[in-house]
mmCIF file of C-alpha atoms in Angstrom:
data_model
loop_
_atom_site.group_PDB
_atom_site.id
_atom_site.type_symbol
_atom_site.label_atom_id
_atom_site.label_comp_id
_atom_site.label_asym_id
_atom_site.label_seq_id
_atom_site.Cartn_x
_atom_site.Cartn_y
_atom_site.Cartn_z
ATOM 1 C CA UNK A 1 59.059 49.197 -1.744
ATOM 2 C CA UNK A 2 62.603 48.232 -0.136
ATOM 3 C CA UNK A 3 63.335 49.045 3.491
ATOM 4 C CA UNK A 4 66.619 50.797 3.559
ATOM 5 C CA UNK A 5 67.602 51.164 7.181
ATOM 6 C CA UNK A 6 70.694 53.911 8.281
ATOM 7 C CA UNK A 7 71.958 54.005 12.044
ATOM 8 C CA UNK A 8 73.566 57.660 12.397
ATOM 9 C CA UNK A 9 77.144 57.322 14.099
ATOM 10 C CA UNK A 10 78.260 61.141 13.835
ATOM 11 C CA UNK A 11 76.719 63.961 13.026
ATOM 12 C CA UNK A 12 79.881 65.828 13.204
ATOM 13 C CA UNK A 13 81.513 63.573 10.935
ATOM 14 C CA UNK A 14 78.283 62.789 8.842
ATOM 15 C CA UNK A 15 78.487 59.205 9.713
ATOM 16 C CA UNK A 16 76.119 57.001 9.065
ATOM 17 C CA UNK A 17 76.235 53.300 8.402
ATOM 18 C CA UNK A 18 73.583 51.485 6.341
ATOM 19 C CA UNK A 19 72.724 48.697 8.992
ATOM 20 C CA UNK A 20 69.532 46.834 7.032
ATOM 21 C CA UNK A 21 68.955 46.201 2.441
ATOM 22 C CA UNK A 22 68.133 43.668 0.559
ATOM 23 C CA UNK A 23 70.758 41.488 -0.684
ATOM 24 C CA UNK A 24 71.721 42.052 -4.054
ATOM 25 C CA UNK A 25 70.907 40.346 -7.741
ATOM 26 C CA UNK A 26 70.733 41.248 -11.186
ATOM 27 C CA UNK A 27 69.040 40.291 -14.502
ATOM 28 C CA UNK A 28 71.854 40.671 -16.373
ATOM 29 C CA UNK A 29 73.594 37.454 -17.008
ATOM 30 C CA UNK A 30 77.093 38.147 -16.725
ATOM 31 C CA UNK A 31 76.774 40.390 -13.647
ATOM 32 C CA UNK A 32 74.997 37.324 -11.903
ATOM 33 C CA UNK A 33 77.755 34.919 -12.577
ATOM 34 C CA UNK A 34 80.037 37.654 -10.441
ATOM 35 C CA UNK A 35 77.269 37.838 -7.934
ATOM 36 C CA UNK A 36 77.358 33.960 -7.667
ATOM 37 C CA UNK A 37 81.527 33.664 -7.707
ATOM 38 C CA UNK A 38 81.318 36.288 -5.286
ATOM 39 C CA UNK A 39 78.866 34.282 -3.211
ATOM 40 C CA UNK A 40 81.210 31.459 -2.806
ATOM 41 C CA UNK A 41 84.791 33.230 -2.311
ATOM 42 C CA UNK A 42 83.911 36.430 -1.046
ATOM 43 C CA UNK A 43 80.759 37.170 0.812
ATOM 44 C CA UNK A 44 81.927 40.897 2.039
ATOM 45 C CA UNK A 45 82.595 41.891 -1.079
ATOM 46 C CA UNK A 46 79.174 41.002 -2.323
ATOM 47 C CA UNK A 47 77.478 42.252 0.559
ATOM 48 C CA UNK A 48 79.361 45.874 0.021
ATOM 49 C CA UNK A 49 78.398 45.688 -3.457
ATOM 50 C CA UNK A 50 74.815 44.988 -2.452
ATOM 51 C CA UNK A 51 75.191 48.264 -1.172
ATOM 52 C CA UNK A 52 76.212 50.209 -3.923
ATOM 53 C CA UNK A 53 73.279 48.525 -5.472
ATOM 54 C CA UNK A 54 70.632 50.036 -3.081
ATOM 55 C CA UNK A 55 72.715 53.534 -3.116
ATOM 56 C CA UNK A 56 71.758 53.611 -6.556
ATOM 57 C CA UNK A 57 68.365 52.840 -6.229
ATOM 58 C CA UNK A 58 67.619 55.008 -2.479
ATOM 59 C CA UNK A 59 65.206 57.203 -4.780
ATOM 60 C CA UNK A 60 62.627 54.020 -4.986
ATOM 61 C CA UNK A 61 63.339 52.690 -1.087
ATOM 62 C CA UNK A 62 61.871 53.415 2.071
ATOM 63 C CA UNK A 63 64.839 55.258 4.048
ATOM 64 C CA UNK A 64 64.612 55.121 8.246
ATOM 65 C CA UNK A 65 67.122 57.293 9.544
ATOM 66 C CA UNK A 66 67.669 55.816 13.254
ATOM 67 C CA UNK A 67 69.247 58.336 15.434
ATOM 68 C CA UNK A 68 69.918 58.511 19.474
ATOM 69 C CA UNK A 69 69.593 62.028 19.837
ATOM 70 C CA UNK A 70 66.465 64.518 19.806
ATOM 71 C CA UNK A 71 67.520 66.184 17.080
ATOM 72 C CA UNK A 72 64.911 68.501 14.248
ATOM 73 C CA UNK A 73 63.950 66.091 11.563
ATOM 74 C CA UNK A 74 65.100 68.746 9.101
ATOM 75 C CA UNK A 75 68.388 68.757 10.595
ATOM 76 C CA UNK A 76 68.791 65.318 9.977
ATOM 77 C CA UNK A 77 67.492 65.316 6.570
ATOM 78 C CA UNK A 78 69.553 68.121 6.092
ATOM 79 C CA UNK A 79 72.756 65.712 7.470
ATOM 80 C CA UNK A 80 71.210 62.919 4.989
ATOM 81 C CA UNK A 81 71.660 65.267 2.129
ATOM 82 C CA UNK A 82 75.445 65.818 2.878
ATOM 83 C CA UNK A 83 76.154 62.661 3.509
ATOM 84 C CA UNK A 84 74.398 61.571 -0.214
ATOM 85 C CA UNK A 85 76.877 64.057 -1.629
ATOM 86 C CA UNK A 86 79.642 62.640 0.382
ATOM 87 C CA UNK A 87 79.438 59.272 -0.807
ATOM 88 C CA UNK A 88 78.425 60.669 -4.287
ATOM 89 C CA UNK A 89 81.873 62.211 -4.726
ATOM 90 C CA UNK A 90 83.787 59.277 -3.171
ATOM 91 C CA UNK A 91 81.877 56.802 -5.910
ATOM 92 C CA UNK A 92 82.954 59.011 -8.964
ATOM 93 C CA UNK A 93 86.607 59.028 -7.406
ATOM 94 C CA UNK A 94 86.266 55.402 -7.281
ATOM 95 C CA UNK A 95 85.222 55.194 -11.024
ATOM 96 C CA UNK A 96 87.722 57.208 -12.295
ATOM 97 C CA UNK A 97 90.402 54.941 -10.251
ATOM 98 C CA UNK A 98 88.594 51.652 -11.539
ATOM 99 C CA UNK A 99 88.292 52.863 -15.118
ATOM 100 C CA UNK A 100 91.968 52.923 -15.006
ATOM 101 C CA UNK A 101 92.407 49.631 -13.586
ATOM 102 C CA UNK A 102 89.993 47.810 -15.947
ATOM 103 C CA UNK A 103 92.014 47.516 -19.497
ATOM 104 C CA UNK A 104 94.650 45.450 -17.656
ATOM 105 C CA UNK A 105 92.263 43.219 -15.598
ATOM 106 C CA UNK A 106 91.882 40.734 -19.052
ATOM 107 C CA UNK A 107 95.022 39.622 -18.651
ATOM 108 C CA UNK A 108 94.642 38.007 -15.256
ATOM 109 C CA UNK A 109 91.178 36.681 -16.269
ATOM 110 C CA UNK A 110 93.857 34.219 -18.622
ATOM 111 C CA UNK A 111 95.505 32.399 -14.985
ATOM 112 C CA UNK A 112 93.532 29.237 -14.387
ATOM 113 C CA UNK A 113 90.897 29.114 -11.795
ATOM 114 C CA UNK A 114 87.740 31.144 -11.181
ATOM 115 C CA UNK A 115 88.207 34.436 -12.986
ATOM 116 C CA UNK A 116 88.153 36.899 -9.628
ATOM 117 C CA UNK A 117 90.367 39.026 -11.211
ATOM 118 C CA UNK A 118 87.933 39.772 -13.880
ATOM 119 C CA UNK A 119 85.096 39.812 -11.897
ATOM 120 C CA UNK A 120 85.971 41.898 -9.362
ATOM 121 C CA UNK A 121 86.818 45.087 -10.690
ATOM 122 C CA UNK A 122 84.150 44.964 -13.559
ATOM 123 C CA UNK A 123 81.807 44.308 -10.719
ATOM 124 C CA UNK A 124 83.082 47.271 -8.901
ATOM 125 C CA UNK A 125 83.219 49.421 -11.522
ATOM 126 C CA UNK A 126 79.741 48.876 -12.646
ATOM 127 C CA UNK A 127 78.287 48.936 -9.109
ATOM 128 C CA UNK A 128 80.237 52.405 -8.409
ATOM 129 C CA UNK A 129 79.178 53.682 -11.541
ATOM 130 C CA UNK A 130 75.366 52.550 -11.396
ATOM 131 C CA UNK A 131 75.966 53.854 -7.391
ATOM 132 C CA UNK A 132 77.085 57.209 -8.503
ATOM 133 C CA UNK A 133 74.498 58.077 -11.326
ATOM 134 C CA UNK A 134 71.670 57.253 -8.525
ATOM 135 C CA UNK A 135 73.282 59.331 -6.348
ATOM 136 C CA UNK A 136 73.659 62.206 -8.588
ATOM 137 C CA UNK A 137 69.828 62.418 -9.201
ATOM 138 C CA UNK A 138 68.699 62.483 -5.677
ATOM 139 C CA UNK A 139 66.902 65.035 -4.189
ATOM 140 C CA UNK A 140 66.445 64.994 -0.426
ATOM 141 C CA UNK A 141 62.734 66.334 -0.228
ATOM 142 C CA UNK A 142 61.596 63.834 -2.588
ATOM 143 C CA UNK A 143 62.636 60.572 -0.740
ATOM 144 C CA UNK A 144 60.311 58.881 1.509
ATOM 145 C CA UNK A 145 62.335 59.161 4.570
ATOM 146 C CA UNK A 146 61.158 58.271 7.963
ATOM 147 C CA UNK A 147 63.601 59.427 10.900
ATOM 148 C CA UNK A 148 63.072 57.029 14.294
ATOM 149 C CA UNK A 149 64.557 58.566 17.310
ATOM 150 C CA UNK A 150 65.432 55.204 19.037
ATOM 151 C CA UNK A 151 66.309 55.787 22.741
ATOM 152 C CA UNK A 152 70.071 54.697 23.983
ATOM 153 C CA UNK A 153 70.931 52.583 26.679
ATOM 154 C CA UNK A 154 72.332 55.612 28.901
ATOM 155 C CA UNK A 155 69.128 57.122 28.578
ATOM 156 C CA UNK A 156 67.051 54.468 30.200
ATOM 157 C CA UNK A 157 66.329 55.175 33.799
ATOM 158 C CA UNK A 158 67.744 52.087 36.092
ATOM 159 C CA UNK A 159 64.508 50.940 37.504
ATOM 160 C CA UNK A 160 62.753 50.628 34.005
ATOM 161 C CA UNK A 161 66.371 49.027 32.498
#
């Protein structure tokens, strides 16, 4: 089982940034030859697709919801489930954009050189996709969440720190 690792920034804002995941790699032949162009000319890009990749999969992970404050467990789980539907309705947004963009992206893939401007939106597209139909069948209560209340530095007493 993967360890999926989340550091809460808001709670206001249902922030939270996904801090630890595996990195990302497929069977699939032609998505691996993005994943390995991607590798060599554009590390971010691979390592925010990487994420889309475990979004889609969060059902089969081990989730650890770090958080600062001494908040209910529920509460947080509670924030976790808004947040899923959050980033579940900013994936299909980005589909819809990226399905629209495709048809015209096999024209560039004609220029000479590595074909990035293939490979990049198909690989987006398929990752937000694959990102929002994970998304769409989670179910709070039946991930295997673990919340760690980590203490802050402003928290520490000065003779301990």
């Amino acid at each position: 089982m993967k360890d999926v690792i989340f550091e809460i920034k808001s709670l206001l804002a249902f922030q939270l940034n996904m801090v630890e995941f595996p990195e990302l790699s497929s069977p699939r032949h032609w998505v691996q030859k993005g994943i390995n162009i991607l590798k060599n000319h554009a590390p971010k890009v691979l390592r925010y697709l990487s994420r889309q990749h475990i979004l889609s999969e969060l059902k089969d992970c081990k989730i650890i919801l770090k958080t600062a404050r001494g908040i209910d467990d529920d509460h947080i789980k509670k924030i976790f489930n808004i947040w899923i539907r959050k980033e579940m309705m900013k994936r299909l947004v980005f589909v819809i954009i990226e399905g629209l963009v495709l048809p015209f992206t096999p024209f560039l893939a004609l220029l000479p050189g590595p074909n990035i401007f293939f490979y990049v939106p198909a690989l987006l597209f398929y990752y937000h996709l694959r990102s929002y139909l994970g998304l769409r069948k989670i179910h709070v209560h039946e991930l295997n969440i673990e919340v760690a209340h980590i203490i802050s530095l402003q928290e520490i007493p000065a003779e301990i720190g």
